[in-house]
Coordinates of C-alpha atoms in Angstrom, one line a residue:
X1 CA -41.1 13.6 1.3
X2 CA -37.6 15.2 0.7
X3 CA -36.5 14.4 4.5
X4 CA -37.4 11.0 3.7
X5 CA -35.8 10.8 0.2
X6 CA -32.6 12.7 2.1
X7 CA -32.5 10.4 5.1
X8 CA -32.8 7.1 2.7
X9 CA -29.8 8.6 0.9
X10 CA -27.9 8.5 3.9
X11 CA -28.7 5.4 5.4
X12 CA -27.8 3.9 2.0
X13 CA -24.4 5.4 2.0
X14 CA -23.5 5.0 5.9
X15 CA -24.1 1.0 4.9
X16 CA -21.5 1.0 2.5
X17 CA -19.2 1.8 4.6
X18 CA -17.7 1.5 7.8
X19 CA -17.0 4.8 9.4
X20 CA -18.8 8.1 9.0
X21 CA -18.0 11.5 9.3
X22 CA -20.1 14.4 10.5
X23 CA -18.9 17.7 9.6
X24 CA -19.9 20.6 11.9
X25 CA -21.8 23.8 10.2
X26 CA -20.1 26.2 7.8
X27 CA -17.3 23.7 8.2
X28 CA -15.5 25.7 5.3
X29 CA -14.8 29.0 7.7
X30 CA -12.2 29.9 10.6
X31 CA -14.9 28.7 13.6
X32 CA -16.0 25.2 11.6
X33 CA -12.2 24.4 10.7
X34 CA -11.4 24.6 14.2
X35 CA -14.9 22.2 15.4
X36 CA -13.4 18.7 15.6
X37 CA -15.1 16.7 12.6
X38 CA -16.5 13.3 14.0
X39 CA -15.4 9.6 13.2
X40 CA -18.3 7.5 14.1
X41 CA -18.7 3.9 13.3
X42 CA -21.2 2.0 11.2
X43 CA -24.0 0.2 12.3
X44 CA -23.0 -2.2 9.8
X45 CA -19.3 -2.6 10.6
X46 CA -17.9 -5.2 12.6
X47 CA -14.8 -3.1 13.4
X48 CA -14.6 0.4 15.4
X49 CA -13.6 3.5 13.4
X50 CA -11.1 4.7 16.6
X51 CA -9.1 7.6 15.7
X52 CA -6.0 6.3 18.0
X53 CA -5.4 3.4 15.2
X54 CA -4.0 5.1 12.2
X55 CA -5.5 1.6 10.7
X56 CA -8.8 2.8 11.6
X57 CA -9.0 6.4 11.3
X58 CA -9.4 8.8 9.1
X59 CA -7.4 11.6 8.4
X60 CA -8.1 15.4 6.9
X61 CA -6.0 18.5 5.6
X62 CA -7.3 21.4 4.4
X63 CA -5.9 24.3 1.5
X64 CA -6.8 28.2 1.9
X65 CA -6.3 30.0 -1.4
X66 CA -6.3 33.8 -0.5
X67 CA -7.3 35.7 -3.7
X68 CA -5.7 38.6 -3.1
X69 CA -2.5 38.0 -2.4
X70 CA -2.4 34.5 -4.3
X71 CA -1.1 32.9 -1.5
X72 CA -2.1 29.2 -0.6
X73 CA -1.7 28.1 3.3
X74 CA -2.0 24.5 4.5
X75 CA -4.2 23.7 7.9
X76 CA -4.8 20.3 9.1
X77 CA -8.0 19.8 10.9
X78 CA -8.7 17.8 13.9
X79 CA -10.7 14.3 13.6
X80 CA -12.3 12.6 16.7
X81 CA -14.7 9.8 17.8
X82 CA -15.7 12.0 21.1
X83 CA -15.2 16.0 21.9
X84 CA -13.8 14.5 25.3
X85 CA -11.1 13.1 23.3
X86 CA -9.3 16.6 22.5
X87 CA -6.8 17.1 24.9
X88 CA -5.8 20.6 22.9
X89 CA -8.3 22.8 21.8
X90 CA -7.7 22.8 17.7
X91 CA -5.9 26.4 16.7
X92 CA -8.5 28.8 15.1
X93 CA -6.8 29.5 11.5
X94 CA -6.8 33.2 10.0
X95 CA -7.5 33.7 6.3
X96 CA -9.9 36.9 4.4
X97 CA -13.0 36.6 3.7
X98 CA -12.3 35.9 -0.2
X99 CA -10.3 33.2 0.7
X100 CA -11.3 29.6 -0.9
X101 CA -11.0 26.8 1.6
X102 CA -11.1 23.0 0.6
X103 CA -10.4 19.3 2.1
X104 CA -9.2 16.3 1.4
X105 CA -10.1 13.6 3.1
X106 CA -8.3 9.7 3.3
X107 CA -7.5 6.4 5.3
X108 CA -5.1 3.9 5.9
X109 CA -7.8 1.1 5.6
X110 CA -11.1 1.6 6.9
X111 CA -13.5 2.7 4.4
X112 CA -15.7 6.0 5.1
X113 CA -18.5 8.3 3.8
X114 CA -19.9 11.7 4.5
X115 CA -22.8 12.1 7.6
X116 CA -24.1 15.2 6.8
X117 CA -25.1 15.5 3.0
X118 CA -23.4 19.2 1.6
X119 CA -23.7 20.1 -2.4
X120 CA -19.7 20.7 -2.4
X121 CA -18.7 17.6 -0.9
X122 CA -18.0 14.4 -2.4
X123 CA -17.5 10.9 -1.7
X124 CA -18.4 8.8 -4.7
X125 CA -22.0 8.7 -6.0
X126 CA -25.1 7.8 -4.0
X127 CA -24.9 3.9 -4.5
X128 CA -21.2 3.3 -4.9
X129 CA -18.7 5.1 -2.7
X130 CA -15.0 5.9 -3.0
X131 CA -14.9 4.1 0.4
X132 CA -11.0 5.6 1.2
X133 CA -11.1 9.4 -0.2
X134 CA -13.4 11.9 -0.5
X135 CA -13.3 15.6 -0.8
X136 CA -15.0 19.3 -0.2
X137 CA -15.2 22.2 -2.7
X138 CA -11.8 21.2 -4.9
X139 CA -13.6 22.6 -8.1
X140 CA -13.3 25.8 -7.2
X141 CA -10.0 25.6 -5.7
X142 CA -8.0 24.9 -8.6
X143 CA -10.0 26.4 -11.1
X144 CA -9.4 29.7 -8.9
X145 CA -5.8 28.9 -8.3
X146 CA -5.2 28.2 -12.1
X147 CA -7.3 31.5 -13.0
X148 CA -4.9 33.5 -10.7
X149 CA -1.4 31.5 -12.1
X150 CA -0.2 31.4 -8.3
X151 CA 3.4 30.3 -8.5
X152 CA 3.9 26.6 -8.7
X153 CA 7.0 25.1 -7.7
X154 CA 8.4 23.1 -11.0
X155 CA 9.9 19.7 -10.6
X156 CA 13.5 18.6 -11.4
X157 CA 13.4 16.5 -14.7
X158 CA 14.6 14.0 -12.7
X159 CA 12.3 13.8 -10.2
X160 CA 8.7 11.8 -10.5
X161 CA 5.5 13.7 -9.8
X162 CA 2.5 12.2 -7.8
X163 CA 1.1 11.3 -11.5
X164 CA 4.3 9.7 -13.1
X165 CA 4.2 6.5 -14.5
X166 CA 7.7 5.7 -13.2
X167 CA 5.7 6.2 -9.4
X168 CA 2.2 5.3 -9.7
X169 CA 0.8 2.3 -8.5
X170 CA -3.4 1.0 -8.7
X171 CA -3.9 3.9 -6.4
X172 CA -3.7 6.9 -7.9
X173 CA -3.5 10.5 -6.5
X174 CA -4.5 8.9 -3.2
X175 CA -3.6 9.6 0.8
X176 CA -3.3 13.1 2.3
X177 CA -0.3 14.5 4.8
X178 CA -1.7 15.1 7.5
X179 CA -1.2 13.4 11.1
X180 CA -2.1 13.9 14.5
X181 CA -0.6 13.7 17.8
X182 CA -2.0 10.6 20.2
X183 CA -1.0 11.4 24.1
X184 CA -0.8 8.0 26.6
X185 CA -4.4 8.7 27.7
X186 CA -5.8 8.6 24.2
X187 CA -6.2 12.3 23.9
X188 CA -5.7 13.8 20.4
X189 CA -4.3 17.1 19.4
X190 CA -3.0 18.9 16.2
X191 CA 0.4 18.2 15.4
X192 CA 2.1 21.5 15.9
X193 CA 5.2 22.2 17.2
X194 CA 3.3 23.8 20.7
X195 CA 1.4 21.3 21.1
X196 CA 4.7 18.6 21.0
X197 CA 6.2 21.1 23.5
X198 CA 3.5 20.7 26.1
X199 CA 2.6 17.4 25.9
X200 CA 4.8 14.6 27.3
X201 CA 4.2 11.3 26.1
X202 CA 2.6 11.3 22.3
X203 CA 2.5 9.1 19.3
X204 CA 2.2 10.5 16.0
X205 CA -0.1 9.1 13.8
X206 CA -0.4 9.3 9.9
X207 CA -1.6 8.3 6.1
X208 CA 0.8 5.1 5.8
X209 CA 4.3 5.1 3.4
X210 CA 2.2 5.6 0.4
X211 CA 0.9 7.6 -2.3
X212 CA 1.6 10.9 -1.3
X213 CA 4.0 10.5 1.7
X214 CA 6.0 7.9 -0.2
X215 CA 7.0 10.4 -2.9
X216 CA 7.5 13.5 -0.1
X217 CA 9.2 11.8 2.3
X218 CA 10.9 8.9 0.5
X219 CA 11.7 9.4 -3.3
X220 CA 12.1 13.5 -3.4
X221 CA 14.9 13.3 -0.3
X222 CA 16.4 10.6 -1.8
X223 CA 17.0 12.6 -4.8
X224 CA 17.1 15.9 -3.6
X225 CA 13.6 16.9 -5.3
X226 CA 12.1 20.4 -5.0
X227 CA 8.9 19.4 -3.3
X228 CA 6.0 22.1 -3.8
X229 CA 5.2 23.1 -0.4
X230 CA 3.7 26.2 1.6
X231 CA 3.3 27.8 4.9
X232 CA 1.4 25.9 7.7
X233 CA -1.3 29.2 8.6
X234 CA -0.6 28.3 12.3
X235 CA 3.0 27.9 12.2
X236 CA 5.9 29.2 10.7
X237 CA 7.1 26.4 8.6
X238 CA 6.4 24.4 4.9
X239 CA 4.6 21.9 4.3
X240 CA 3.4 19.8 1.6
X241 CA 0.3 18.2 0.8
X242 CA -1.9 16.4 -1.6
X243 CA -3.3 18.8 -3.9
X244 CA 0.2 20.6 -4.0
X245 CA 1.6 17.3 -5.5
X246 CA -1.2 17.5 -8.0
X247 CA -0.7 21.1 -8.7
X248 CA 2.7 20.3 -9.2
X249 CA 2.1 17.3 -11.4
X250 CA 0.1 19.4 -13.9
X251 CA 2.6 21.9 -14.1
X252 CA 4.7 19.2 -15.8
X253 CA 1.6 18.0 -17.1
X254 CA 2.4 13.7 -16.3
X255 CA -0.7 11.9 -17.9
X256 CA -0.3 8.9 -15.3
X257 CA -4.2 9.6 -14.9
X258 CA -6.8 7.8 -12.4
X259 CA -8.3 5.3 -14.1
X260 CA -11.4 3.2 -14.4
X261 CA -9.3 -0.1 -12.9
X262 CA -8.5 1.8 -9.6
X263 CA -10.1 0.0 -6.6
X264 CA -11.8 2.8 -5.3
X265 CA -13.6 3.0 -9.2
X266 CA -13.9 0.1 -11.1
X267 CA -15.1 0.9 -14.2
X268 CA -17.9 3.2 -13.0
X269 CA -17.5 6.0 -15.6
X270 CA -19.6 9.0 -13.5
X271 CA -17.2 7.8 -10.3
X272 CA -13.7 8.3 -12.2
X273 CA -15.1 11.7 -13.4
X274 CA -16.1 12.4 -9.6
X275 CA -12.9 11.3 -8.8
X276 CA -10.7 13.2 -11.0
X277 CA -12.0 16.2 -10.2
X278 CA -11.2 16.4 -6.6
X279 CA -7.5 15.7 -8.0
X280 CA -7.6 18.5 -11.1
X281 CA -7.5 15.9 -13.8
X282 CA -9.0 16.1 -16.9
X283 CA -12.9 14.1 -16.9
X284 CA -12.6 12.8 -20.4
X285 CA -9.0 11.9 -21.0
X286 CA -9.3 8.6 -22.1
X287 CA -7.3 5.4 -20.9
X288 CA -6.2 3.0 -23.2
X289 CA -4.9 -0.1 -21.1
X290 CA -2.5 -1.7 -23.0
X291 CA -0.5 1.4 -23.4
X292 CA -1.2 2.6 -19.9
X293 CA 0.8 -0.6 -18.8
X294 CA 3.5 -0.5 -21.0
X295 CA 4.0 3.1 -20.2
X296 CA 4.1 1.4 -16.5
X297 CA 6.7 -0.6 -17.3
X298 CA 9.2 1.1 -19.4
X299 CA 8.8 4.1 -17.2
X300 CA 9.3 2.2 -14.0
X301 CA 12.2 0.3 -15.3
X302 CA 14.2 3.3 -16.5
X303 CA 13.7 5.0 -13.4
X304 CA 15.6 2.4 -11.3
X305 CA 17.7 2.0 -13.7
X306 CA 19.2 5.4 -14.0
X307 CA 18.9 6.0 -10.0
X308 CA 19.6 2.7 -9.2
X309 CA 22.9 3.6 -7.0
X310 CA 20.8 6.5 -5.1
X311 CA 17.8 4.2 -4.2
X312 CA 18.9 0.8 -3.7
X313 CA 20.8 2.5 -0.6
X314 CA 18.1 4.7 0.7
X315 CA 16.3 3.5 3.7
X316 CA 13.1 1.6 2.9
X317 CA 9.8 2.9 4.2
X318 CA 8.9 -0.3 6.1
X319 CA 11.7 -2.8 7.0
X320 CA 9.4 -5.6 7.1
X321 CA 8.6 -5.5 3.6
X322 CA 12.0 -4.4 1.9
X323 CA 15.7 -3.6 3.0
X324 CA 15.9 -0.9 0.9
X325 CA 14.0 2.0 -1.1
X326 CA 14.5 0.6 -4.6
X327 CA 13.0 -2.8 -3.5
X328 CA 10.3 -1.1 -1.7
X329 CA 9.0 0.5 -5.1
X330 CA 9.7 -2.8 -7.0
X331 CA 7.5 -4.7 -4.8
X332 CA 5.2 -1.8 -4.9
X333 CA 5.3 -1.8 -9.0
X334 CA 4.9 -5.7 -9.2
X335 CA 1.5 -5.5 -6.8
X336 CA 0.3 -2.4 -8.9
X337 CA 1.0 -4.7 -12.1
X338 CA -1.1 -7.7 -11.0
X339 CA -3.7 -5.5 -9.7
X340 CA -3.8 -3.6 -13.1
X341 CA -3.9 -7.3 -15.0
X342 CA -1.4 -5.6 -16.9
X343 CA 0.3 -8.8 -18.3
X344 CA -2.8 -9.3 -19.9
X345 CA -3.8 -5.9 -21.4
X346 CA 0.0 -5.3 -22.0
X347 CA 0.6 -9.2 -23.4
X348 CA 4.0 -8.7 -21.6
X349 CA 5.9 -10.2 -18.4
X350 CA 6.7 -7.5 -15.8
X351 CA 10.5 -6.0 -16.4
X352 CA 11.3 -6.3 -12.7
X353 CA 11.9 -9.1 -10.4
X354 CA 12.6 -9.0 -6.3
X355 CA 15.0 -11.5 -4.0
X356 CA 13.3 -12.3 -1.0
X357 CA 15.7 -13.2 2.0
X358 CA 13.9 -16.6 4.4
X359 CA 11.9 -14.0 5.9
X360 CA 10.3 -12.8 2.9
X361 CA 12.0 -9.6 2.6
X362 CA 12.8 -7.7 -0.2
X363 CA 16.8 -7.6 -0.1
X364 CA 17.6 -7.2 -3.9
X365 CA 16.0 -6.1 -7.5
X366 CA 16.7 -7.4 -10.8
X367 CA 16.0 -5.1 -13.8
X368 CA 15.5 -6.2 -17.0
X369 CA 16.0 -3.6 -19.6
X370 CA 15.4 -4.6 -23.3
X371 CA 15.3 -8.3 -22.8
X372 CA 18.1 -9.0 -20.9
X373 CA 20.2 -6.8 -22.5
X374 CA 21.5 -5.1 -19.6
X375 CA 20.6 -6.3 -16.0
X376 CA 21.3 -5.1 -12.4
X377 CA 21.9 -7.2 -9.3
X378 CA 22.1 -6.1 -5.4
X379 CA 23.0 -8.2 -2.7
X380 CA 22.9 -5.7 -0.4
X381 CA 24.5 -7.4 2.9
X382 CA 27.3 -9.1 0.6
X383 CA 28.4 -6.0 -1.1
X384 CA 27.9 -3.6 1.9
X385 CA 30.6 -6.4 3.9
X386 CA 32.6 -6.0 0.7
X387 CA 32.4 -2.5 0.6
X388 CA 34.0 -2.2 4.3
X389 CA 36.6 -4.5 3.7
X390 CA 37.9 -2.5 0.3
X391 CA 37.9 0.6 1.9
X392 CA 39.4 -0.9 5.2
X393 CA 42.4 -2.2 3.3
X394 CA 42.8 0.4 1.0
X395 CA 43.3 3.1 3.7
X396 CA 45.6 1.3 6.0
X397 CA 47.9 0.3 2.8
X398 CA 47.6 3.9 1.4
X399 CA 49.0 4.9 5.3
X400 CA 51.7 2.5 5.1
X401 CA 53.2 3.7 1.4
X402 CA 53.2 6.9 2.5
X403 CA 54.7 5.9 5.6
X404 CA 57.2 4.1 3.6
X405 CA 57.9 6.6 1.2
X406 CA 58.7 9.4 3.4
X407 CA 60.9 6.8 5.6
X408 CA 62.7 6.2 2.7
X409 CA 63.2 10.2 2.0
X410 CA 64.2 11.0 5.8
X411 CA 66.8 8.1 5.3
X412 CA 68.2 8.7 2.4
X413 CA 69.3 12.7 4.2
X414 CA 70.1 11.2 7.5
X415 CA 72.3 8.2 6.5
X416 CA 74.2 9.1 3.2
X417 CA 77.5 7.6 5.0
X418 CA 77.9 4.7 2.9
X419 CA 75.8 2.3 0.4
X420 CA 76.2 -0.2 3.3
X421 CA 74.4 1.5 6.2
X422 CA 71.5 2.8 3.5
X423 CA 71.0 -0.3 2.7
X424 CA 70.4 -2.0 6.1
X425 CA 68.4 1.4 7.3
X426 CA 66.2 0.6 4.6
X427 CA 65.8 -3.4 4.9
X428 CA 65.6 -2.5 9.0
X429 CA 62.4 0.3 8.4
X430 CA 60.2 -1.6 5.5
X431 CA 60.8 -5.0 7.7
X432 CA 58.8 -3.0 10.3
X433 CA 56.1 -2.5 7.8
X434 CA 56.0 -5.8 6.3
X435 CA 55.3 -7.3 9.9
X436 CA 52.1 -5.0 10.0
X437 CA 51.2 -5.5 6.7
X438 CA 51.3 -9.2 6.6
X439 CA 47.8 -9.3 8.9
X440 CA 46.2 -8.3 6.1
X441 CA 47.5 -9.5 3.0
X442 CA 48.7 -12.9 2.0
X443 CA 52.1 -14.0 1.2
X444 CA 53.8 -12.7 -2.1
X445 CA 50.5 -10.8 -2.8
X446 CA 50.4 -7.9 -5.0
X447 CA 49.5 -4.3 -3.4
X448 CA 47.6 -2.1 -5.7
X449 CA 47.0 1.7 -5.2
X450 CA 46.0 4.7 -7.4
X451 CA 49.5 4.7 -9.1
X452 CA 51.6 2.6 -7.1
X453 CA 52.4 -1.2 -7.3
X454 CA 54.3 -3.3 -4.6
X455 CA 55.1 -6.7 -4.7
X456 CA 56.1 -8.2 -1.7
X457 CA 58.4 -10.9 -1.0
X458 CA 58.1 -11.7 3.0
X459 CA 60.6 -14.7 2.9
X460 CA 63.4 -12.4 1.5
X461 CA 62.8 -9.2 4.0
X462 CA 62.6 -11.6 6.4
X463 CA 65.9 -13.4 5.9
X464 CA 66.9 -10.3 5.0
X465 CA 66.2 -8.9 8.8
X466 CA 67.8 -11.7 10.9
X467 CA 70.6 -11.5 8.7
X468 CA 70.9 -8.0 9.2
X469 CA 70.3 -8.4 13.2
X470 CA 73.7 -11.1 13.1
X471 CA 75.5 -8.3 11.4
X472 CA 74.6 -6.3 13.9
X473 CA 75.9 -8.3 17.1
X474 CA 78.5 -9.6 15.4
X475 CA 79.6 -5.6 15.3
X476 CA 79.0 -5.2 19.4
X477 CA 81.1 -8.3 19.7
X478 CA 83.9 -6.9 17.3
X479 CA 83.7 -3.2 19.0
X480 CA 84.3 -4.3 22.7
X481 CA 87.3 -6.6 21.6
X482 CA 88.7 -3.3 20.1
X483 CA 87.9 -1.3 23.1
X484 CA 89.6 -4.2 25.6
X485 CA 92.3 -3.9 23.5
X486 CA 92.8 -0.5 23.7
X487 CA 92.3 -0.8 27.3
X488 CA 95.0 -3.4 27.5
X489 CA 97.6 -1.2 25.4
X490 CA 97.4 1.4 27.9
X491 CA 97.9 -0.7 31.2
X492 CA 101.0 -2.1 29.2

């Protein structure tokens, strides 16, 4: 009777989704993190769960918490369809026996559930799943971790945290960091540095630019964030991951909480308590809407607003959907907003509005602070062009006043003869200049520096030049008469 209650259960939650994933025994110690878990695909599923397509995999990291020594240590896990599909045999990790191990598990698209059926794994509830996270033995995780005060990595004040309102979108506290490496026979290994060294031609694959990896790897470098991150346990380098972000988030204690409209929920009370805690957040904090939106919005718009220069130059996490970073997360904050239906909960418009160039493109946001009070515009081609050409001209005019002025200097020692010769050594050298500076600037134009104003009159340098060039042949005429002269008086 209980295999047949148990096998029901599964065959109920397979159908709900379209991959599966089997989890090898005692897949919580050093030989079962090191088994490949399984991606298998659904009966019921018209596409195939292949863990070559990051659009149709799913992907896995794992946290060791060593009591002792307080330490945590991040380990990614390897995911296949096949065992003939590993073309590196995973790297055994090393950890005590009081250690606490946990996963995290997410995809790009495909939704997924759990095999095997294990007491400290979770995927939603029997008959509705999360269908794109799920998670193994997090309770105990960071109620250990918490217990023991390891040492948490506090955020800049500047800086959002995965649970920030001025970063969230409908997905919450959602995608892991891990990735895996895909070699031209599609083979799969971890992604360590060895294996990179060995193998020749790879693709890395990973959790798209969201969620988790849009605030690492995006946002935080952009503005030089302190990202909470530990050692890889087979390598000797940092790392981040997902429940690190949430670890950090709590330190600063951001209430941008999972809530009941997230897709993977939808108002399913006993999921968003499942849900929250396999991200440490509280079960019963309660969500009003309408200030949950407007919390959205006046969070989000300040943000841009006050790193508005910083973002709306750093590179965009897919090209195809923005030209820039700041566009990115307004066109990520306008979806999140519709999805949210918080113009109705909110009775407000959105504070944030995107150009699109004719291929759809996000080029430009418009941020609307206080009704119109105070906007912001980029046109990023136009003023990048502009940009050049300022900078362009100011340098090669800066070079040609200093040029001039030190000209001016070494005449004024070298020909102190007479008024008359400084005067033509001077219309002589900044006729020279005017010649090279009338490419770029338009007749009788002024010339603006730091502290130093010009204004240029070409027509009377210019007279001024071929008058002075007359003067000058008229002298090489005069000077060879007096010399034939001379020559003549001494025949005689």
């Amino acid at each position: 009777m209980i295999i047949f209650i148990l096998l029901n259960i599964f065959l109920v939650s397979l159908a709900q989704t379209e991959c599966g994933i089997y989890l090898p025994n005692q897949f919580l110690s050093q030989i079962g993190l090191a088994t490949p878990f399984i991606l298998q695909t659904s009966k019921s599923s018209n596409i195939e769960c292949s863990i070559t397509n990051p659009k149709t995999t799913v992907f896995v990291e794992a946290l060791i918490l060593d009591i002792e020594t307080k330490l945590i240590t991040v380990y990614n896990p390897l995911i296949v369809n096949d065992i003939s599909q590993v073309e590196i045999n995973p790297e055994i990790p090393t950890f005590s026996k009081n250690s606490i191990v946990s996963l995290w598990f997410s995809s790009n698209s495909l939704s997924f559930s759990f095999i095997n059926i294990y007491p400290t794994c979770v995927d939603g509830t029997i008959d509705s799943k999360f269908k794109y996270f799920a998670y193994c033995n997090t309770d105990l995780f960071f109620s250990t971790a918490l217990k023991l005060n390891v040492n948490i990595i506090e955020l800049k004040k500047n800086c959002p945290s995965i649970r920030s309102f001025s970063f969230i979108n409908e997905y919450q506290s959602y995608k892991t960091l891990s990735s895996y490496l895909i070699t031209d026979k599609l083979k799969v290994a971890q992604n360590l540095q060895k294996n990179r060294n060995i193998l020749n031609t790879i693709t890395v694959i990973e959790n798209t630019n969201d969620g988790n990896k849009l605030l690492v790897d995006y946002v935080h470098q952009a503005l030089s964030c302190n990202t909470f991150k530990v050692l890889d346990n087979i390598e000797n380098v940092l790392k981040p991951s997902l429940a690190l972000n949430e670890l950090q988030a709590y330190l600063r204690n951001d209430t941008a909480y999972v809530m009941e409209l997230n897709p993977m929920i939808l108002s399913d009370n006993n999921k968003l308590k499942l849900y929250r805690i396999g991200v440490n957040q509280p079960i019963d904090y309660p969500i009003i809407f309408s200030n949950y939106c407007v919390s959205l919005a006046e969070e989000t718009k300040m943000f841009m607003y006050n790193n508005y220069d910083i973002l709306s130059v750093y590179k965009s996490p897919d090209q195809y959907v923005a030209s820039n970073l700041l566009t990115y997360m307004a066109i990520r904050f306008i979806n999140a907003w519709w999805q949210l239906n918080c113009s109705f909960h909110s009775k407000k418009t959105p504070p944030i509005k995107i150009n699109y160039d004719d291929n759809g493109i996000g080029v430009s946001t418009i941020i609307n602070m206080n009704n119109n009070s105070t906007n912001k515009l980029i046109e990023e081609k136009e003023q990048q062009k502009n940009e050049i050409i300022t900078i362009t001209l100011t340098i090669i005019l800066s070079v040609l006043t200093i040029f001039f002025c030190s000209s001016i200097y070494w005449l004024i020692k070298k020909h102190n003869k007479d008024l008359k010769d400084l005067k033509k050594a001077i219309i002589k050298t900044f006729s020279t200049i005017v010649v090279d500076a009338h490419k770029i600037t338009p007749v009788n134009e002024k010339i603006e520096s730091d502290d130093i104003l010009i204004q240029i009159d070409y027509e009377t340098f210019f007279s001024d030049t071929t008058k002075l060039q007359k003067e000058i042949e008229q002298e090489k005429e005069n000077n060879k008469k007096k010399v034939y002269e001379r020559i003549k008086a001494k025949k005689k």
